[in-house]
Amino acid sequence: MKKQIVAMLLAGGQGTRLKELTYAVAKPAIPFGGKYRIIDFPLSNCTNSEIHTVGVLTQYQPHLLHQYIGLGTPWDLDRRNGGVTMLPPYAEADGIKWYDGTANAIHQNMKFLEAHQPEYVLILSGDHIYKMNYMLMLDFHIKHQADATISVIEVPWEEASRFGLMETDEEMQIKRFVEKPADPQTNLASMGVYIFNYQKLKEYLARDAEQEESSHDFGKDIIPAMLENNEKMVAYPYKGYWKDVGTVESLWEANMDLLELDSGLVLHDSAWRIFSSNPQLPPQVVTSTCEIQESFVNEGCIIEGKVRRSVISQDVHIKEGAEIDECVVMAGTVVGSGAKISRAIITPDLRIPANFTLQKKDGEITLLTKETIRNWEGSEDDALSSSN
Amino acid sequence: MRLAAVIDATVTIPGLKELAMYRSSASIPFAGRYRLIDFALSNIVNSDISSVGVFASQQSVSLMDHIGKGKSWDLDRRRNGLYFLPTSQREGDQLSVGSFAALEDHLSFFKKSTQPYVVVTSAFSISQLDYNDMLDAHLASGADITEAVRDGECMKSYILSKELLMEMIKSFRENRVVSVEDIVNLKRKPYTFSQYQYEGYFVLINSMESYFNESMALLNEVTWRQLFLPEKPIYTKVKDEPPTKYMKGSSVKRSLVANGSLLEGQVSDSILSRAVEIGRNSKLENCIIMQKCVIEDNCDLLYVVADKDVRIKAGSVLHGTKEKPVIIRKGSEVSEGEVL
């Protein structure tokens, strides 16, 4: 069935900078905000933008993602026509073809796109926390009669060199694309959100596939090639909250942004819901001994201890006398009584022993894992044996 | 698959009229994020029963909206599943469980179902009954009808064969009985009766008093641990509310809190449903605040039950007592203690 626009969500990334968080799950499946996974944001943006045909391209650790998305019901994407389609790499007569670059991943799924014959293709990634109406971007794309539109956001000048930057004229026409320049001439960063005219995209993907030296990447190959050929490329200026959560630090920061009144990240917004697969858990229980300040707490939790500026996922138990400060606590973890933890992301399903201590006032954010606990237990044993 | 289930949601609880003005008794909110019927439905699916008839009275829009096609209970099946069965009964017609006048409206539900036994229950009995275990006891007893009891108190859940139930439905007028409950209470001949002894959480919500007290009892850890069993979850309609946000300066203690709320005030010994807002310097004690209520700044609430969508204007003072809580009707606006 012919569609105006089809979204292709690149969800195959490993996200090595997120360390142990991505050992067992792909980056888009990493928990966020006490109840969500990162991929809920682009998927919900599609639903809220009324884009009902979404291909999700998976590769690294796909099991949990496939199970999580299922038929797409939580996002209202279980549709007879379109809906969500999981697109892992597949085998053909001449062997399995792993996705080799973002452009290659799309190119290998041309059959999926051909079946829908869209006018436009929206390319998304599963690495960012933001709420965006893609239809406004499509309107902009159509109004400018562009071949490709790249969504950009103004980033602080001092951080600009960390991003792929778009140099534009007053009409927002893109003149140059530079990846992480040492000396940035602009602070308009690419958000990794692209709209292409489908026929144009098809043509460039086919051409790119034949270039042996190409890395088959949108940022490195497709966009530069289109600019070189003077295709009409415009930058869509997005205003609002957007954050790349590619590191432990930035993932922690984005969670903390939920607690700020002026960060721009608001989830208590019935007009733009972020949908998620909802587990069925009882209401949270807060006891007479608890103290909770400036925090986000999900259902199924039992809070007996002290929680300050933290994001607590479902089914977490914080025992009496425990103190959690500026932490992200992932689902199913139990924090033992008297434990004191600050500035950490605490991985799911941990059993944190009583009186465990990890306190840092400033600086680095700790990713608290089983190993951290083992090390602490080891040092406690050493302390005991040396005092004996 | 031995059992089909009937939830008789036509039963009216006269004592709960204040909360059932705009909804059926079965869809009265309970324990923060649930409706009364969720507990019966969850017991049924946790007992692996997949054929369920919900018999509803005429005033059933909120109930239908809540249970839909049963997706949240995994009852949206191609075979069997949940059947929402509106009857000709008006709210107030039926006071006992398993009313034949209601069941008679949908004899086809029984004719079509392939299960030889039926459990007949209601929405206002809350427990963690295992109907499979109860059926085993029923079969072993050799009786015609088995009722569940806890400590001698009738739980208003019954198991009998489908054949017998259909016979009762066909002959209830000449036999001068109105319901399964009626037959059990009168020990009508020629039927034989047995009891299934249940231990565990059980309450009957049959008055405003029991509604308030049993809600508040859930703040006791021993009690909520009996009701919320990890291996037998209570299912309810899924909402997409974000986690609850505790703002700077808030203080919330000894309470049950559902998702989606924004809390700035002082709350203790209370039950807060989904998407509730409690303003700055507002103080709530022993309150039940239902979905989407807004309590503005500087309010002082003691023993208050605020139904869904209530707005309490800034500075309002409302004091009820344990015996007589202040009940505020769905959708109303209150300013300075006066119900508008």
CSV table of N, CA and C in Angstrom, one decimal, chain A residues 2-145:
chain,number,residue,atom,x,y,z
A,2,LYS,N,0.6,2.2,-0.8
A,2,LYS,CA,1.4,3.4,-1.0
A,2,LYS,C,1.3,4.3,0.3
A,3,LYS,N,2.4,4.7,0.8
A,3,LYS,CA,2.5,5.6,1.9
A,3,LYS,C,3.1,6.9,1.6
A,4,GLN,N,2.7,8.0,2.3
A,4,GLN,CA,3.4,9.2,2.0
A,4,GLN,C,4.8,9.2,2.6
A,5,ILE,N,4.8,8.7,3.9
A,5,ILE,CA,6.1,8.7,4.5
A,5,ILE,C,6.3,7.4,5.4
A,6,VAL,N,7.5,6.9,5.3
A,6,VAL,CA,7.9,5.7,6.1
A,6,VAL,C,9.1,6.1,6.9
A,7,ALA,N,9.1,5.7,8.2
A,7,ALA,CA,10.3,6.0,9.0
A,7,ALA,C,11.1,4.7,9.1
A,8,MET,N,12.4,4.9,9.1
A,8,MET,CA,13.4,3.8,9.3
A,8,MET,C,14.3,4.2,10.5
A,9,LEU,N,14.1,3.4,11.5
A,9,LEU,CA,14.8,3.6,12.8
A,9,LEU,C,16.0,2.8,12.9
A,10,LEU,N,17.2,3.4,13.0
A,10,LEU,CA,18.4,2.6,13.0
A,10,LEU,C,18.7,2.3,14.5
A,11,ALA,N,18.5,1.0,14.8
A,11,ALA,CA,18.5,0.6,16.2
A,11,ALA,C,19.6,-0.5,16.4
A,12,GLY,N,20.6,-0.6,15.5
A,12,GLY,CA,21.5,-1.7,15.6
A,12,GLY,C,22.8,-1.4,16.4
A,13,GLY,N,22.9,-0.1,16.9
A,13,GLY,CA,24.1,0.3,17.5
A,13,GLY,C,24.4,-0.4,18.8
A,14,GLN,N,25.7,-0.5,19.1
A,14,GLN,CA,26.1,-1.1,20.3
A,14,GLN,C,26.3,-0.2,21.4
A,15,GLY,N,26.8,1.0,21.2
A,15,GLY,CA,27.0,2.0,22.2
A,15,GLY,C,28.0,1.6,23.2
A,16,THR,N,29.2,1.4,22.7
A,16,THR,CA,30.3,0.9,23.6
A,16,THR,C,30.6,1.8,24.7
A,17,ARG,N,30.4,3.1,24.5
A,17,ARG,CA,30.8,4.1,25.6
A,17,ARG,C,29.8,4.0,26.8
A,18,LEU,N,28.8,3.2,26.6
A,18,LEU,CA,27.9,3.0,27.8
A,18,LEU,C,28.3,1.7,28.6
A,19,LYS,N,29.4,1.2,28.2
A,19,LYS,CA,30.0,0.1,29.0
A,19,LYS,C,29.1,-1.0,29.3
A,20,GLU,N,29.1,-1.4,30.6
A,20,GLU,CA,28.3,-2.7,30.9
A,20,GLU,C,26.8,-2.6,30.6
A,21,LEU,N,26.3,-1.3,30.5
A,21,LEU,CA,24.9,-1.2,30.2
A,21,LEU,C,24.5,-1.9,28.9
A,22,THR,N,25.5,-1.9,28.0
A,22,THR,CA,25.1,-2.5,26.7
A,22,THR,C,25.7,-3.9,26.5
A,23,TYR,N,26.2,-4.6,27.5
A,23,TYR,CA,26.7,-5.9,27.3
A,23,TYR,C,25.6,-6.8,26.8
A,24,ALA,N,24.4,-6.7,27.4
A,24,ALA,CA,23.4,-7.6,27.0
A,24,ALA,C,22.3,-7.0,26.2
A,25,VAL,N,22.2,-5.7,26.1
A,25,VAL,CA,21.2,-5.1,25.3
A,25,VAL,C,21.7,-4.0,24.3
A,26,ALA,N,21.0,-3.8,23.2
A,26,ALA,CA,21.4,-2.8,22.3
A,26,ALA,C,21.2,-1.4,23.0
A,27,LYS,N,21.9,-0.4,22.5
A,27,LYS,CA,21.8,0.9,23.1
A,27,LYS,C,20.3,1.4,23.1
A,28,PRO,N,19.6,1.3,22.0
A,28,PRO,CA,18.2,1.8,22.1
A,28,PRO,C,17.3,1.2,23.1
A,29,ALA,N,17.8,0.0,23.7
A,29,ALA,CA,17.0,-0.7,24.7
A,29,ALA,C,17.4,-0.3,26.1
A,30,ILE,N,18.3,0.6,26.2
A,30,ILE,CA,18.8,1.0,27.6
A,30,ILE,C,17.6,1.8,28.3
A,31,PRO,N,17.4,1.4,29.6
A,31,PRO,CA,16.3,2.1,30.3
A,31,PRO,C,16.6,3.6,30.5
A,32,PHE,N,15.5,4.3,30.6
A,32,PHE,CA,15.6,5.8,30.8
A,32,PHE,C,14.4,6.3,31.6
A,33,GLY,N,14.6,7.2,32.4
A,33,GLY,CA,13.5,8.0,33.0
A,33,GLY,C,12.6,7.2,34.0
A,34,GLY,N,13.2,6.1,34.5
A,34,GLY,CA,12.4,5.3,35.5
A,34,GLY,C,11.4,4.3,34.9
A,35,LYS,N,11.1,4.5,33.6
A,35,LYS,CA,10.1,3.6,33.0
A,35,LYS,C,10.2,3.3,31.6
A,36,TYR,N,11.1,4.1,30.9
A,36,TYR,CA,11.2,4.0,29.5
A,36,TYR,C,12.4,3.3,29.0
A,37,ARG,N,12.5,3.0,27.7
A,37,ARG,CA,13.8,2.7,27.1
A,37,ARG,C,14.0,3.8,26.0
A,38,ILE,N,15.3,4.0,25.7
A,38,ILE,CA,15.6,5.1,24.8
A,38,ILE,C,14.7,5.1,23.5
A,39,ILE,N,14.5,3.9,23.0
A,39,ILE,CA,13.8,3.8,21.7
A,39,ILE,C,12.3,4.2,21.8
A,40,ASP,N,11.8,4.3,23.1
A,40,ASP,CA,10.4,4.8,23.2
A,40,ASP,C,10.3,6.2,22.7
A,41,PHE,N,11.3,7.0,22.7
A,41,PHE,CA,11.2,8.4,22.3
A,41,PHE,C,11.0,8.5,20.8
A,42,PRO,N,11.9,8.0,19.9
A,42,PRO,CA,11.6,8.0,18.5
A,42,PRO,C,10.3,7.3,18.1
A,43,LEU,N,10.0,6.2,18.7
A,43,LEU,CA,8.8,5.4,18.4
A,43,LEU,C,7.6,6.3,18.8
A,44,SER,N,7.6,6.9,20.0
A,44,SER,CA,6.4,7.7,20.4
A,44,SER,C,6.3,8.9,19.5
A,45,ASN,N,7.5,9.5,19.2
A,45,ASN,CA,7.4,10.6,18.3
A,45,ASN,C,6.8,10.3,16.9
A,46,CYS,N,7.0,9.1,16.4
A,46,CYS,CA,6.4,8.6,15.2
A,46,CYS,C,4.9,8.5,15.4
A,47,THR,N,4.5,7.9,16.5
A,47,THR,CA,3.0,7.7,16.8
A,47,THR,C,2.4,9.1,16.9
A,48,ASN,N,3.0,10.0,17.7
A,48,ASN,CA,2.4,11.3,17.9
A,48,ASN,C,2.4,12.2,16.6
A,49,SER,N,3.4,11.9,15.7
A,49,SER,CA,3.4,12.6,14.5
A,49,SER,C,2.5,11.9,13.4
A,50,GLU,N,1.8,10.9,13.8
A,50,GLU,CA,1.0,10.2,12.9
A,50,GLU,C,1.7,9.5,11.8
A,51,ILE,N,2.9,9.0,12.0
A,51,ILE,CA,3.6,8.2,11.1
A,51,ILE,C,3.4,6.8,11.5
A,52,HIS,N,2.7,6.0,10.7
A,52,HIS,CA,2.3,4.7,11.2
A,52,HIS,C,3.0,3.5,10.6
A,53,THR,N,4.0,3.9,9.7
A,53,THR,CA,4.8,2.8,9.1
A,53,THR,C,6.3,3.0,9.5
A,54,VAL,N,6.8,2.1,10.3
A,54,VAL,CA,8.1,2.3,10.9
A,54,VAL,C,8.9,0.9,10.7
A,55,GLY,N,10.0,1.0,10.1
A,55,GLY,CA,10.9,-0.1,10.1
A,55,GLY,C,12.0,0.1,11.1
A,56,VAL,N,12.2,-1.0,12.0
A,56,VAL,CA,13.2,-0.9,13.0
A,56,VAL,C,14.4,-1.8,12.6
A,57,LEU,N,15.6,-1.2,12.3
A,57,LEU,CA,16.7,-2.0,11.9
A,57,LEU,C,17.6,-2.4,13.1
A,58,THR,N,17.7,-3.7,13.3
A,58,THR,CA,18.4,-4.1,14.5
A,58,THR,C,19.6,-5.0,14.0
A,59,GLN,N,20.6,-5.1,14.9
A,59,GLN,CA,21.7,-5.9,14.6
A,59,GLN,C,22.4,-6.4,15.8
A,60,TYR,N,22.9,-5.5,16.6
A,60,TYR,CA,23.6,-5.8,17.9
A,60,TYR,C,22.6,-6.2,18.9
A,61,GLN,N,22.7,-7.4,19.6
A,61,GLN,CA,21.9,-7.8,20.7
A,61,GLN,C,20.4,-7.5,20.4
A,62,PRO,N,19.8,-8.1,19.4
A,62,PRO,CA,18.5,-7.7,19.0
A,62,PRO,C,17.4,-8.4,19.8
A,63,HIS,N,17.6,-9.4,20.6
A,63,HIS,CA,16.6,-10.2,21.2
A,63,HIS,C,15.6,-9.4,22.1
A,64,LEU,N,16.2,-8.6,23.0
A,64,LEU,CA,15.4,-7.9,23.9
A,64,LEU,C,14.6,-6.8,23.1
A,65,LEU,N,15.2,-6.2,22.1
A,65,LEU,CA,14.5,-5.2,21.4
A,65,LEU,C,13.3,-5.8,20.6
A,66,HIS,N,13.5,-6.9,20.0
A,66,HIS,CA,12.4,-7.6,19.3
A,66,HIS,C,11.3,-8.0,20.2
A,67,GLN,N,11.7,-8.5,21.4
A,67,GLN,CA,10.7,-8.9,22.3
A,67,GLN,C,9.9,-7.7,22.9
A,68,TYR,N,10.7,-6.6,23.1
A,68,TYR,CA,10.1,-5.4,23.7
A,68,TYR,C,9.1,-4.7,22.7
A,69,ILE,N,9.5,-4.6,21.5
A,69,ILE,CA,8.7,-3.9,20.5
A,69,ILE,C,7.5,-4.8,20.1
A,70,GLY,N,7.8,-6.1,20.0
A,70,GLY,CA,6.7,-7.1,19.7
A,70,GLY,C,5.9,-6.6,18.4
A,71,LEU,N,4.6,-6.5,18.6
A,71,LEU,CA,3.8,-6.1,17.5
A,71,LEU,C,3.6,-4.6,17.4
A,72,GLY,N,4.2,-3.9,18.4
A,72,GLY,CA,4.2,-2.5,18.4
A,72,GLY,C,2.9,-1.9,19.2
A,73,THR,N,2.2,-2.8,19.9
A,73,THR,CA,1.0,-2.4,20.5
A,73,THR,C,1.1,-1.1,21.4
A,74,PRO,N,2.1,-1.1,22.3
A,74,PRO,CA,2.2,0.1,23.2
A,74,PRO,C,2.2,1.4,22.5
A,75,TRP,N,2.8,1.4,21.3
A,75,TRP,CA,2.9,2.7,20.5
A,75,TRP,C,1.8,2.8,19.5
A,76,ASP,N,0.8,1.9,19.6
A,76,ASP,CA,-0.3,1.9,18.6
A,76,ASP,C,0.1,1.6,17.2
A,77,LEU,N,1.2,0.9,17.1
A,77,LEU,CA,1.8,0.6,15.8
A,77,LEU,C,1.5,-0.9,15.3
A,78,ASP,N,0.5,-1.5,16.0
A,78,ASP,CA,0.0,-2.8,15.5
A,78,ASP,C,-1.1,-2.6,14.5
A,79,ARG,N,-0.7,-2.4,13.3
A,79,ARG,CA,-1.6,-2.0,12.2
A,79,ARG,C,-1.7,-3.0,11.1
A,80,ARG,N,-2.8,-3.0,10.5
A,80,ARG,CA,-3.0,-4.0,9.4
A,80,ARG,C,-2.2,-3.5,8.2
A,81,ASN,N,-2.2,-2.2,7.9
A,81,ASN,CA,-1.3,-1.6,6.9
A,81,ASN,C,-0.2,-0.9,7.5
A,82,GLY,N,1.0,-1.4,7.3
A,82,GLY,CA,2.1,-0.7,7.9
A,82,GLY,C,2.4,-1.2,9.3
A,83,GLY,N,2.4,-0.2,10.2
A,83,GLY,CA,2.7,-0.6,11.6
A,83,GLY,C,4.2,-0.7,11.7
A,84,VAL,N,4.7,-1.4,12.8
A,84,VAL,CA,6.1,-1.6,13.0
A,84,VAL,C,6.6,-2.9,12.4
A,85,THR,N,7.7,-2.9,11.7
A,85,THR,CA,8.3,-4.1,11.2
A,85,THR,C,9.8,-4.1,11.7
A,86,MET,N,10.1,-5.3,12.3
A,86,MET,CA,11.5,-5.4,12.7
A,86,MET,C,12.4,-5.9,11.5
A,87,LEU,N,13.5,-5.2,11.3
A,87,LEU,CA,14.3,-5.5,10.2
A,87,LEU,C,15.7,-5.9,10.6
A,88,PRO,N,15.9,-7.1,11.0
A,88,PRO,CA,17.3,-7.6,11.3
A,88,PRO,C,18.0,-8.0,10.0
A,89,PRO,N,19.3,-8.1,10.1
A,89,PRO,CA,20.0,-8.6,8.9
A,89,PRO,C,19.5,-10.0,8.5
A,90,TYR,N,19.6,-10.4,7.3
A,90,TYR,CA,19.0,-11.7,6.9
A,90,TYR,C,20.0,-12.4,5.9
A,91,ALA,N,19.7,-13.6,5.7
A,91,ALA,CA,20.6,-14.4,4.8
A,91,ALA,C,20.0,-14.5,3.4
A,92,GLU,N,20.8,-14.5,2.4
A,92,GLU,CA,20.4,-14.7,1.0
A,92,GLU,C,21.2,-15.9,0.5
A,93,ALA,N,21.0,-16.2,-0.8
A,93,ALA,CA,21.7,-17.4,-1.3
A,93,ALA,C,23.2,-17.3,-1.1
A,94,ASP,N,23.7,-16.1,-1.2
A,94,ASP,CA,25.2,-16.0,-1.1
A,94,ASP,C,25.7,-15.6,0.3
A,95,GLY,N,24.9,-16.0,1.3
A,95,GLY,CA,25.3,-15.8,2.7
A,95,GLY,C,24.6,-14.7,3.5
A,96,ILE,N,24.9,-14.6,4.8
A,96,ILE,CA,24.3,-13.6,5.6
A,96,ILE,C,25.0,-12.2,5.3
A,97,LYS,N,24.2,-11.2,5.2
A,97,LYS,CA,24.8,-9.9,4.9
A,97,LYS,C,24.6,-9.0,6.2
A,98,TRP,N,25.6,-8.9,7.0
A,98,TRP,CA,25.5,-8.0,8.2
A,98,TRP,C,25.4,-6.6,7.7
A,99,TYR,N,24.7,-5.8,8.4
A,99,TYR,CA,24.7,-4.3,8.1
A,99,TYR,C,26.0,-3.7,8.3
A,100,ASP,N,26.5,-3.1,7.2
A,100,ASP,CA,27.8,-2.5,7.2
A,100,ASP,C,27.6,-1.0,6.9
A,101,GLY,N,27.4,-0.2,8.0
A,101,GLY,CA,27.1,1.2,7.9
A,101,GLY,C,25.7,1.5,7.8
A,102,THR,N,25.3,2.8,8.2
A,102,THR,CA,23.9,3.2,8.3
A,102,THR,C,23.2,3.1,7.0
A,103,ALA,N,24.0,3.6,5.9
A,103,ALA,CA,23.4,3.7,4.6
A,103,ALA,C,23.2,2.2,4.0
A,104,ASN,N,24.2,1.4,4.3
A,104,ASN,CA,24.1,0.0,3.9
A,104,ASN,C,22.8,-0.7,4.5
A,105,ALA,N,22.6,-0.4,5.8
A,105,ALA,CA,21.4,-1.0,6.5
A,105,ALA,C,20.1,-0.7,5.8
A,106,ILE,N,20.0,0.6,5.4
A,106,ILE,CA,18.8,1.0,4.6
A,106,ILE,C,18.8,0.3,3.3
A,107,HIS,N,20.0,0.3,2.6
A,107,HIS,CA,20.0,-0.2,1.3
A,107,HIS,C,19.6,-1.7,1.2
A,108,GLN,N,20.0,-2.4,2.3
A,108,GLN,CA,19.7,-3.8,2.3
A,108,GLN,C,18.2,-4.1,2.6
A,109,ASN,N,17.5,-3.0,2.9
A,109,ASN,CA,16.0,-3.2,3.1
A,109,ASN,C,15.2,-2.4,2.1
A,110,MET,N,15.7,-2.3,0.9
A,110,MET,CA,15.0,-1.6,-0.2
A,110,MET,C,13.7,-2.4,-0.5
A,111,LYS,N,13.7,-3.7,-0.3
A,111,LYS,CA,12.4,-4.4,-0.6
A,111,LYS,C,11.3,-3.9,0.3
A,112,PHE,N,11.6,-3.7,1.6
A,112,PHE,CA,10.7,-3.2,2.5
A,112,PHE,C,10.1,-1.8,2.0
A,113,LEU,N,11.1,-0.9,1.6
A,113,LEU,CA,10.6,0.4,1.2
A,113,LEU,C,9.9,0.3,-0.1
A,114,GLU,N,10.3,-0.5,-1.0
A,114,GLU,CA,9.7,-0.7,-2.3
A,114,GLU,C,8.2,-1.1,-2.1
A,115,ALA,N,8.0,-2.0,-1.1
A,115,ALA,CA,6.6,-2.4,-0.9
A,115,ALA,C,5.7,-1.3,-0.5
A,116,HIS,N,6.2,-0.3,0.1
A,116,HIS,CA,5.4,0.8,0.6
A,116,HIS,C,5.4,2.0,-0.4
A,117,GLN,N,6.4,2.0,-1.3
A,117,GLN,CA,6.4,3.1,-2.3
A,117,GLN,C,6.2,4.5,-1.7
A,118,PRO,N,7.0,4.8,-0.6
A,118,PRO,CA,6.7,6.1,0.0
A,118,PRO,C,7.2,7.3,-0.9
A,119,GLU,N,6.6,8.5,-0.6
A,119,GLU,CA,7.2,9.7,-1.3
A,119,GLU,C,8.4,10.1,-0.5
A,120,TYR,N,8.4,10.0,0.8
A,120,TYR,CA,9.5,10.4,1.6
A,120,TYR,C,9.9,9.3,2.6
A,121,VAL,N,11.2,9.3,2.9
A,121,VAL,CA,11.7,8.4,4.0
A,121,VAL,C,12.3,9.2,5.1
A,122,LEU,N,11.9,8.9,6.3
A,122,LEU,CA,12.4,9.6,7.5
A,122,LEU,C,13.4,8.6,8.1
A,123,ILE,N,14.7,9.1,8.3
A,123,ILE,CA,15.7,8.3,8.9
A,123,ILE,C,15.9,8.7,10.4
A,124,LEU,N,15.8,7.8,11.3
A,124,LEU,CA,15.9,8.1,12.7
A,124,LEU,C,17.0,7.3,13.4
A,125,SER,N,17.4,7.7,14.5
A,125,SER,CA,18.3,6.8,15.3
A,125,SER,C,17.8,6.6,16.7
A,126,GLY,N,18.2,5.5,17.3
A,126,GLY,CA,17.7,5.2,18.6
A,126,GLY,C,18.6,5.6,19.7
A,127,ASP,N,19.2,6.8,19.6
A,127,ASP,CA,20.2,7.2,20.5
A,127,ASP,C,19.9,8.5,21.2
A,128,HIS,N,18.7,9.0,21.0
A,128,HIS,CA,18.5,10.4,21.5
A,128,HIS,C,17.2,10.5,22.3
A,129,ILE,N,17.3,11.4,23.3
A,129,ILE,CA,16.1,11.7,24.0
A,129,ILE,C,15.5,13.1,23.6
A,130,TYR,N,14.4,13.1,23.0
A,130,TYR,CA,13.8,14.3,22.5
A,130,TYR,C,12.3,14.1,22.1
A,131,LYS,N,11.5,15.1,22.1
A,131,LYS,CA,10.1,15.0,21.7
A,131,LYS,C,10.0,15.9,20.4
A,132,MET,N,9.7,15.3,19.3
A,132,MET,CA,9.7,16.1,18.0
A,132,MET,C,8.6,15.7,17.1
A,133,ASN,N,7.9,16.7,16.6
A,133,ASN,CA,6.9,16.5,15.6
A,133,ASN,C,7.5,16.4,14.2
A,134,TYR,N,7.7,15.2,13.7
A,134,TYR,CA,8.3,15.0,12.4
A,134,TYR,C,7.5,15.5,11.3
A,135,MET,N,6.2,15.7,11.5
A,135,MET,CA,5.3,16.2,10.4
A,135,MET,C,5.6,17.7,10.1
A,136,LEU,N,6.0,18.4,11.2
A,136,LEU,CA,6.4,19.8,11.0
A,136,LEU,C,7.6,19.9,10.1
A,137,MET,N,8.5,18.9,10.3
A,137,MET,CA,9.8,18.9,9.6
A,137,MET,C,9.4,18.5,8.1
A,138,LEU,N,8.5,17.6,7.9
A,138,LEU,CA,8.1,17.2,6.6
A,138,LEU,C,7.4,18.4,5.8
A,139,ASP,N,6.6,19.2,6.6
A,139,ASP,CA,6.0,20.4,5.9
A,139,ASP,C,7.2,21.3,5.5
A,140,PHE,N,8.2,21.5,6.3
A,140,PHE,CA,9.3,22.3,6.0
A,140,PHE,C,10.0,21.8,4.7
A,141,HIS,N,10.2,20.5,4.7
A,141,HIS,CA,10.9,19.8,3.6
A,141,HIS,C,10.1,20.1,2.3
A,142,ILE,N,8.8,19.9,2.4
A,142,ILE,CA,7.9,20.1,1.2
A,142,ILE,C,7.9,21.6,0.7
A,143,LYS,N,7.8,22.5,1.7
A,143,LYS,CA,7.8,23.9,1.4
A,143,LYS,C,9.1,24.3,0.7
A,144,HIS,N,10.2,23.8,1.1
A,144,HIS,CA,11.5,24.2,0.5
A,144,HIS,C,11.8,23.4,-0.7
A,145,GLN,N,10.9,22.5,-1.1
A,145,GLN,CA,11.1,21.6,-2.3
A,145,GLN,C,12.5,21.0,-2.3
